[in-house]
mmCIF file of C-alpha atoms and ligand atoms in Angstrom:
data_model
loop_
_atom_site.group_PDB
_atom_site.id
_atom_site.type_symbol
_atom_site.label_atom_id
_atom_site.label_comp_id
_atom_site.label_asym_id
_atom_site.label_seq_id
_atom_site.Cartn_x
_atom_site.Cartn_y
_atom_site.Cartn_z
ATOM 1 C CA UNK N 1 -60.687 -21.102 -4.554
ATOM 2 C CA UNK N 2 -62.953 -21.893 -7.326
ATOM 3 C CA UNK N 3 -65.754 -19.920 -8.449
ATOM 4 C CA UNK N 4 -66.227 -16.685 -6.053
ATOM 5 C CA UNK N 5 -67.826 -13.199 -5.835
ATOM 6 C CA UNK N 6 -65.844 -10.390 -4.770
ATOM 7 C CA UNK N 7 -67.455 -8.702 -1.671
ATOM 8 C CA UNK N 8 -65.565 -5.524 -0.631
ATOM 9 C CA UNK N 9 -62.389 -7.485 -1.283
ATOM 10 C CA UNK N 10 -63.227 -10.779 0.136
ATOM 11 C CA UNK N 11 -63.589 -13.672 -2.492
ATOM 12 C CA UNK N 12 -66.624 -15.568 -1.018
ATOM 13 C CA UNK N 13 -67.466 -19.011 -2.641
ATOM 14 C CA UNK N 14 -70.531 -19.136 -4.771
ATOM 15 C CA UNK N 15 -70.946 -23.130 -3.868
ATOM 16 C CA UNK N 16 -74.101 -24.250 -2.380
ATOM 17 C CA UNK N 17 -74.268 -25.747 1.043
ATOM 18 C CA UNK N 18 -74.417 -29.218 -0.389
ATOM 19 C CA UNK N 19 -71.786 -28.364 -3.052
ATOM 20 C CA UNK N 20 -69.468 -27.215 -0.229
ATOM 21 C CA UNK N 21 -69.860 -30.395 1.947
ATOM 22 C CA UNK N 22 -68.976 -32.360 -1.324
ATOM 23 C CA UNK N 23 -65.987 -30.209 -1.793
ATOM 24 C CA UNK N 24 -64.812 -30.842 1.972
ATOM 25 C CA UNK N 25 -65.189 -34.249 1.669
ATOM 26 C CA UNK N 26 -62.681 -34.011 -1.084
ATOM 27 C CA UNK N 27 -60.235 -32.167 0.795
ATOM 28 C CA UNK N 28 -60.395 -34.716 3.490
ATOM 29 C CA UNK N 29 -58.905 -37.240 0.787
ATOM 30 C CA UNK N 30 -56.205 -34.774 0.024
ATOM 31 C CA UNK N 31 -53.184 -35.186 1.797
ATOM 32 C CA UNK N 32 -52.293 -31.469 2.782
ATOM 33 C CA UNK N 33 -53.963 -28.579 5.025
ATOM 34 C CA UNK N 34 -57.153 -26.887 3.491
ATOM 35 C CA UNK N 35 -58.160 -23.559 5.366
ATOM 36 C CA UNK N 36 -62.115 -22.746 5.395
ATOM 37 C CA UNK N 37 -63.258 -19.429 6.723
ATOM 38 C CA UNK N 38 -66.908 -18.502 7.268
ATOM 39 C CA UNK N 39 -67.060 -14.733 6.969
ATOM 40 C CA UNK N 40 -70.310 -12.878 7.803
ATOM 41 C CA UNK N 41 -70.729 -9.057 7.281
ATOM 42 C CA UNK N 42 -69.118 -8.244 10.133
ATOM 43 C CA UNK N 43 -65.938 -10.015 9.189
ATOM 44 C CA UNK N 44 -66.138 -8.803 5.648
ATOM 45 C CA UNK N 45 -66.323 -5.121 7.106
ATOM 46 C CA UNK N 46 -63.618 -5.482 9.027
ATOM 47 C CA UNK N 47 -61.495 -6.745 5.871
ATOM 48 C CA UNK N 48 -62.378 -3.828 4.019
ATOM 49 C CA UNK N 49 -61.016 -1.724 6.817
ATOM 50 C CA UNK N 50 -58.087 -3.907 7.000
ATOM 51 C CA UNK N 51 -56.364 -4.836 3.350
ATOM 52 C CA UNK N 52 -53.823 -7.109 5.441
ATOM 53 C CA UNK N 53 -56.813 -9.166 7.079
ATOM 54 C CA UNK N 54 -58.706 -9.143 3.636
ATOM 55 C CA UNK N 55 -55.533 -10.892 2.137
ATOM 56 C CA UNK N 56 -55.542 -13.441 4.745
ATOM 57 C CA UNK N 57 -59.154 -14.168 4.265
ATOM 58 C CA UNK N 58 -58.097 -14.490 0.401
ATOM 59 C CA UNK N 59 -55.327 -16.850 1.313
ATOM 60 C CA UNK N 60 -58.248 -19.603 2.449
ATOM 61 C CA UNK N 61 -59.268 -22.200 -0.082
ATOM 62 C CA UNK N 62 -62.788 -21.344 0.788
ATOM 63 C CA UNK N 63 -64.535 -18.494 2.102
ATOM 64 C CA UNK N 64 -68.191 -19.168 2.682
ATOM 65 C CA UNK N 65 -71.262 -17.122 3.096
ATOM 66 C CA UNK N 66 -71.804 -17.118 6.865
ATOM 67 C CA UNK N 67 -75.287 -14.886 6.987
ATOM 68 C CA UNK N 68 -77.999 -13.202 4.934
ATOM 69 C CA UNK N 69 -76.054 -10.206 4.915
ATOM 70 C CA UNK N 70 -73.569 -11.490 2.626
ATOM 71 C CA UNK N 71 -76.120 -12.815 0.319
ATOM 72 C CA UNK N 72 -77.963 -9.380 0.231
ATOM 73 C CA UNK N 73 -74.545 -7.708 -0.749
ATOM 74 C CA UNK N 74 -73.858 -10.367 -3.491
ATOM 75 C CA UNK N 75 -77.646 -9.626 -4.856
ATOM 76 C CA UNK N 76 -76.723 -5.745 -4.934
ATOM 77 C CA UNK N 77 -73.592 -6.542 -6.885
ATOM 78 C CA UNK N 78 -75.696 -8.294 -9.362
ATOM 79 C CA UNK N 79 -73.505 -11.853 -8.908
ATOM 80 C CA UNK N 80 -76.131 -13.478 -6.419
ATOM 81 C CA UNK N 81 -75.187 -16.097 -4.243
ATOM 82 C CA UNK N 82 -77.520 -19.146 -4.477
ATOM 83 C CA UNK N 83 -77.881 -19.466 -0.696
ATOM 84 C CA UNK N 84 -75.902 -18.680 2.553
ATOM 85 C CA UNK N 85 -73.680 -21.472 3.927
ATOM 86 C CA UNK N 86 -73.403 -20.551 7.607
ATOM 87 C CA UNK N 87 -70.296 -22.248 9.440
ATOM 88 C CA UNK N 88 -72.454 -23.962 12.070
ATOM 89 C CA UNK N 89 -74.458 -25.760 9.474
ATOM 90 C CA UNK N 90 -71.627 -26.664 7.230
ATOM 91 C CA UNK N 91 -69.899 -28.228 10.298
ATOM 92 C CA UNK N 92 -72.730 -30.192 11.213
ATOM 93 C CA UNK N 93 -73.336 -31.727 7.627
ATOM 94 C CA UNK N 94 -69.445 -32.105 7.311
ATOM 95 C CA UNK N 95 -69.179 -34.190 10.590
ATOM 96 C CA UNK N 96 -72.635 -36.094 9.549
ATOM 97 C CA UNK N 97 -71.084 -37.067 6.425
ATOM 98 C CA UNK N 98 -67.692 -37.990 7.700
ATOM 99 C CA UNK N 99 -69.174 -39.871 10.765
ATOM 100 C CA UNK N 100 -69.214 -43.241 8.750
ATOM 101 C CA UNK N 101 -65.540 -43.041 7.828
ATOM 102 C CA UNK N 102 -64.820 -42.687 11.442
ATOM 103 C CA UNK N 103 -63.021 -39.299 10.919
ATOM 104 C CA UNK N 104 -61.201 -37.548 13.643
ATOM 105 C CA UNK N 105 -62.227 -34.010 14.823
ATOM 106 C CA UNK N 106 -60.277 -31.764 17.140
ATOM 107 C CA UNK N 107 -62.241 -29.068 18.902
ATOM 108 C CA UNK N 108 -60.132 -25.849 19.827
ATOM 109 C CA UNK N 109 -61.694 -22.777 21.392
ATOM 110 C CA UNK N 110 -64.185 -21.409 23.835
ATOM 111 C CA UNK N 111 -64.197 -21.043 27.774
ATOM 112 C CA UNK N 112 -62.942 -23.992 29.669
ATOM 113 C CA UNK N 113 -65.471 -26.611 29.615
ATOM 114 C CA UNK N 114 -67.364 -26.033 26.332
ATOM 115 C CA UNK N 115 -65.424 -28.053 23.809
ATOM 116 C CA UNK N 116 -65.767 -30.957 26.066
ATOM 117 C CA UNK N 117 -69.579 -30.495 26.241
ATOM 118 C CA UNK N 118 -69.516 -29.694 22.252
ATOM 119 C CA UNK N 119 -67.678 -33.157 21.943
ATOM 120 C CA UNK N 120 -70.479 -35.018 23.851
ATOM 121 C CA UNK N 121 -73.145 -33.400 21.345
ATOM 122 C CA UNK N 122 -71.349 -34.292 18.131
ATOM 123 C CA UNK N 123 -70.687 -37.969 19.117
ATOM 124 C CA UNK N 124 -74.146 -38.052 20.707
ATOM 125 C CA UNK N 125 -75.402 -36.776 16.989
ATOM 126 C CA UNK N 126 -73.001 -38.442 14.767
ATOM 127 C CA UNK N 127 -72.151 -41.782 16.185
ATOM 128 C CA UNK N 128 -68.821 -43.337 14.409
ATOM 129 C CA UNK N 129 -67.211 -39.634 14.350
ATOM 130 C CA UNK N 130 -64.058 -39.550 16.471
ATOM 131 C CA UNK N 131 -63.409 -36.478 18.809
ATOM 132 C CA UNK N 132 -59.932 -36.903 19.118
ATOM 133 C CA UNK N 133 -59.095 -33.964 21.493
ATOM 134 C CA UNK N 134 -60.161 -30.727 23.071
ATOM 135 C CA UNK N 135 -58.794 -27.681 24.253
ATOM 136 C CA UNK N 136 -60.108 -24.297 25.758
ATOM 137 C CA UNK N 137 -59.583 -20.842 23.687
ATOM 138 C CA UNK N 138 -57.653 -19.158 26.586
ATOM 139 C CA UNK N 139 -53.835 -19.403 26.315
ATOM 140 C CA UNK N 140 -50.862 -17.010 26.332
ATOM 141 C CA UNK N 141 -49.000 -16.554 22.949
ATOM 142 C CA UNK N 142 -45.981 -18.648 23.991
ATOM 143 C CA UNK N 143 -48.058 -21.582 24.613
ATOM 144 C CA UNK N 144 -49.092 -21.869 20.825
ATOM 145 C CA UNK N 145 -46.330 -24.405 19.796
ATOM 146 C CA UNK N 146 -47.570 -26.539 22.487
ATOM 147 C CA UNK N 147 -51.010 -26.517 21.210
ATOM 148 C CA UNK N 148 -49.642 -27.118 17.810
ATOM 149 C CA UNK N 149 -48.221 -30.064 19.435
ATOM 150 C CA UNK N 150 -50.900 -31.370 21.245
ATOM 151 C CA UNK N 151 -53.185 -31.214 18.041
ATOM 152 C CA UNK N 152 -50.933 -33.051 15.845
ATOM 153 C CA UNK N 153 -50.259 -35.811 18.195
ATOM 154 C CA UNK N 154 -54.321 -36.239 18.568
ATOM 155 C CA UNK N 155 -53.938 -36.904 14.523
ATOM 156 C CA UNK N 156 -57.451 -35.009 13.481
ATOM 157 C CA UNK N 157 -58.646 -34.808 9.920
ATOM 158 C CA UNK N 158 -60.703 -31.916 10.812
ATOM 159 C CA UNK N 159 -59.706 -29.056 13.208
ATOM 160 C CA UNK N 160 -62.104 -26.356 14.533
ATOM 161 C CA UNK N 161 -60.582 -23.127 15.827
ATOM 162 C CA UNK N 162 -63.203 -21.065 17.525
ATOM 163 C CA UNK N 163 -61.357 -17.709 18.961
ATOM 164 C CA UNK N 164 -63.526 -15.568 17.505
ATOM 165 C CA UNK N 165 -62.692 -13.037 14.366
ATOM 166 C CA UNK N 166 -60.331 -12.085 13.386
ATOM 167 C CA UNK N 167 -58.288 -14.154 16.351
ATOM 168 C CA UNK N 168 -58.965 -17.344 14.979
ATOM 169 C CA UNK N 169 -57.981 -16.508 11.479
ATOM 170 C CA UNK N 170 -54.721 -14.869 12.347
ATOM 171 C CA UNK N 171 -53.960 -17.970 14.377
ATOM 172 C CA UNK N 172 -54.673 -20.539 11.438
ATOM 173 C CA UNK N 173 -52.717 -18.347 9.212
ATOM 174 C CA UNK N 174 -49.534 -18.034 11.455
ATOM 175 C CA UNK N 175 -49.729 -22.020 12.188
ATOM 176 C CA UNK N 176 -51.042 -23.424 8.919
ATOM 177 C CA UNK N 177 -47.667 -25.134 7.923
ATOM 178 C CA UNK N 178 -47.215 -26.446 11.205
ATOM 179 C CA UNK N 179 -50.741 -28.283 11.233
ATOM 180 C CA UNK N 180 -50.920 -32.040 10.299
ATOM 181 C CA UNK N 181 -54.380 -31.614 9.345
ATOM 182 C CA UNK N 182 -56.690 -32.040 6.106
ATOM 183 C CA UNK N 183 -59.432 -29.440 6.866
ATOM 184 C CA UNK N 184 -59.138 -26.385 9.273
ATOM 185 C CA UNK N 185 -62.051 -24.021 10.005
ATOM 186 C CA UNK N 186 -62.155 -20.894 11.800
ATOM 187 C CA UNK N 187 -65.527 -21.591 13.349
ATOM 188 C CA UNK N 188 -66.590 -18.575 15.563
ATOM 189 C CA UNK N 189 -69.372 -19.419 18.118
ATOM 190 C CA UNK N 190 -69.906 -23.119 16.828
ATOM 191 C CA UNK N 191 -68.438 -24.976 20.024
ATOM 192 C CA UNK N 192 -70.938 -22.525 21.950
ATOM 193 C CA UNK N 193 -73.733 -23.236 19.814
ATOM 194 C CA UNK N 194 -73.502 -27.159 20.046
ATOM 195 C CA UNK N 195 -72.849 -26.861 23.886
ATOM 196 C CA UNK N 196 -76.108 -24.890 23.956
ATOM 197 C CA UNK N 197 -74.467 -22.061 25.299
ATOM 198 C CA UNK N 198 -75.837 -19.755 22.387
ATOM 199 C CA UNK N 199 -79.263 -19.904 21.656
ATOM 200 C CA UNK N 200 -80.030 -20.075 17.745
ATOM 201 C CA UNK N 201 -82.965 -18.009 16.173
ATOM 202 C CA UNK N 202 -85.929 -19.917 15.518
ATOM 203 C CA UNK N 203 -86.054 -21.416 11.772
ATOM 204 C CA UNK N 204 -88.843 -18.775 10.802
ATOM 205 C CA UNK N 205 -86.724 -15.716 11.803
ATOM 206 C CA UNK N 206 -83.784 -17.400 10.172
ATOM 207 C CA UNK N 207 -86.119 -17.532 6.758
ATOM 208 C CA UNK N 208 -86.668 -14.091 7.333
ATOM 209 C CA UNK N 209 -83.166 -13.157 7.504
ATOM 210 C CA UNK N 210 -83.816 -11.828 11.048
ATOM 211 C CA UNK N 211 -80.867 -14.195 12.767
ATOM 212 C CA UNK N 212 -79.274 -10.717 13.466
ATOM 213 C CA UNK N 213 -82.275 -9.207 15.398
ATOM 214 C CA UNK N 214 -82.430 -12.400 17.429
ATOM 215 C CA UNK N 215 -78.761 -12.231 18.661
ATOM 216 C CA UNK N 216 -79.346 -8.408 19.527
ATOM 217 C CA UNK N 217 -82.193 -9.358 21.447
ATOM 218 C CA UNK N 218 -80.280 -12.086 23.452
ATOM 219 C CA UNK N 219 -77.145 -10.159 23.733
ATOM 220 C CA UNK N 220 -78.073 -6.504 23.759
ATOM 221 C CA UNK N 221 -74.134 -5.715 24.314
ATOM 222 C CA UNK N 222 -73.656 -6.853 20.625
ATOM 223 C CA UNK N 223 -75.110 -3.344 19.404
ATOM 224 C CA UNK N 224 -71.862 -1.784 19.038
ATOM 225 C CA UNK N 225 -70.539 -4.495 17.048
ATOM 226 C CA UNK N 226 -73.506 -4.731 14.941
ATOM 227 C CA UNK N 227 -73.139 -1.020 13.849
ATOM 228 C CA UNK N 228 -70.813 -2.733 11.382
ATOM 229 C CA UNK N 229 -74.054 -4.148 9.900
ATOM 230 C CA UNK N 230 -75.628 -1.003 8.422
ATOM 231 C CA UNK N 231 -72.030 0.396 7.691
ATOM 232 C CA UNK N 232 -71.385 -2.753 5.635
ATOM 233 C CA UNK N 233 -74.545 -2.396 3.707
ATOM 234 C CA UNK N 234 -73.900 1.389 2.736
ATOM 235 C CA UNK N 235 -70.426 0.561 1.858
ATOM 236 C CA UNK N 236 -71.746 -2.414 -0.535
ATOM 237 C CA UNK N 237 -74.179 -0.042 -1.849
ATOM 238 C CA UNK N 238 -71.819 2.579 -2.410
ATOM 239 C CA UNK N 239 -68.241 1.093 -3.251
ATOM 240 C CA UNK N 240 -69.228 -2.603 -4.246
ATOM 241 C CA UNK N 241 -68.872 -2.377 -7.610
ATOM 242 C CA UNK N 242 -65.145 -1.301 -7.465
ATOM 243 C CA UNK N 243 -64.520 -4.652 -6.219
ATOM 244 C CA UNK N 244 -66.422 -6.813 -8.685
HETATM 245 N N1 UDP C 301 -62.868 -17.117 22.054
HETATM 246 C C1 UDP C 301 -61.586 -17.784 22.708
HETATM 247 N N2 UDP C 301 -60.695 -17.218 22.998
HETATM 248 C C2 UDP C 301 -60.561 -15.625 23.150
HETATM 249 C C3 UDP C 301 -61.840 -14.978 22.458
HETATM 250 C C4 UDP C 301 -62.860 -15.781 22.578
HETATM 251 O O1 UDP C 301 -61.890 -18.974 22.620
HETATM 252 O O2 UDP C 301 -59.424 -15.508 23.425
HETATM 253 C C5 UDP C 301 -64.185 -17.584 22.129
HETATM 254 C C6 UDP C 301 -65.074 -17.206 22.821
HETATM 255 O O3 UDP C 301 -65.269 -18.269 24.029
HETATM 256 C C7 UDP C 301 -66.626 -17.664 21.947
HETATM 257 C C8 UDP C 301 -65.613 -17.481 20.369
HETATM 258 O O4 UDP C 301 -64.440 -17.449 20.646
HETATM 259 O O5 UDP C 301 -66.590 -19.191 22.351
HETATM 260 C C9 UDP C 301 -66.236 -16.748 19.600
HETATM 261 O O6 UDP C 301 -66.431 -15.442 20.196
HETATM 262 P P1 UDP C 301 -67.280 -14.318 19.872
HETATM 263 O O7 UDP C 301 -68.636 -14.764 19.853
HETATM 264 O O8 UDP C 301 -66.900 -13.037 20.532
HETATM 265 O O9 UDP C 301 -67.032 -14.344 18.193
HETATM 266 P P2 UDP C 301 -67.780 -14.387 16.767
HETATM 267 O O10 UDP C 301 -67.747 -15.540 16.361
HETATM 268 O O11 UDP C 301 -69.078 -13.715 17.356
HETATM 269 O O12 UDP C 301 -67.072 -13.291 16.135
#
């Protein structure tokens, strides 16, 4: 995985955004599947509680620090990450750089209709990029072989799997060896973001590390999930050093 920081058992890449994009462009030239996960504090806390999930995350080629909470945790552990590398920004930058080479992207996940809207947005933003297929994220387990077949038939270079955590990471791990793609992302709410179904925090809020507060304001029902954030912080303070 290259250089990493161990945060509560999860190996998080120390690469900057620019370095990560370059690494992914290199992956696109290699004929094998590369897995990229983008864990935030909630996901890392989930892995802390579930060692099997931690192992699954650590089987990735890259785990990037999706969110300021992960960066703060690395500072507490005195192995500071230089910046956050959010999945949304990373995917956009990769699409921008991959577009002139007419790279092919498959969008899998989110509610019916969302992936198609995200596809329109991506082709508008990055002329040259080929969105070679879409599929919504609501399916029965027995449909998985047919979904894998649909993806492989579309011959994508890049596959975004947006089913929420930990479902997307588990789906990727279970099907990795049957997928004929170069880079597969566990990409959470990226399709909703591209389709404009999820408002992102203004830049000033992002700079202040308050993206979580903005999200909570827009979706108050996330409060229960967000209790993982203080628990994550406290666990890093109390137990983080054990994992370094
Ligand atoms: N989602 C899906 N299938 C499912 C559950 C969720 O496609 O069975 C999609 C959901 O529509 C959303 C995305 O997964 O587009 C991310 O969901 P959520 O915001 O709950 O996850 P997060 O990224 O915040 O963990």
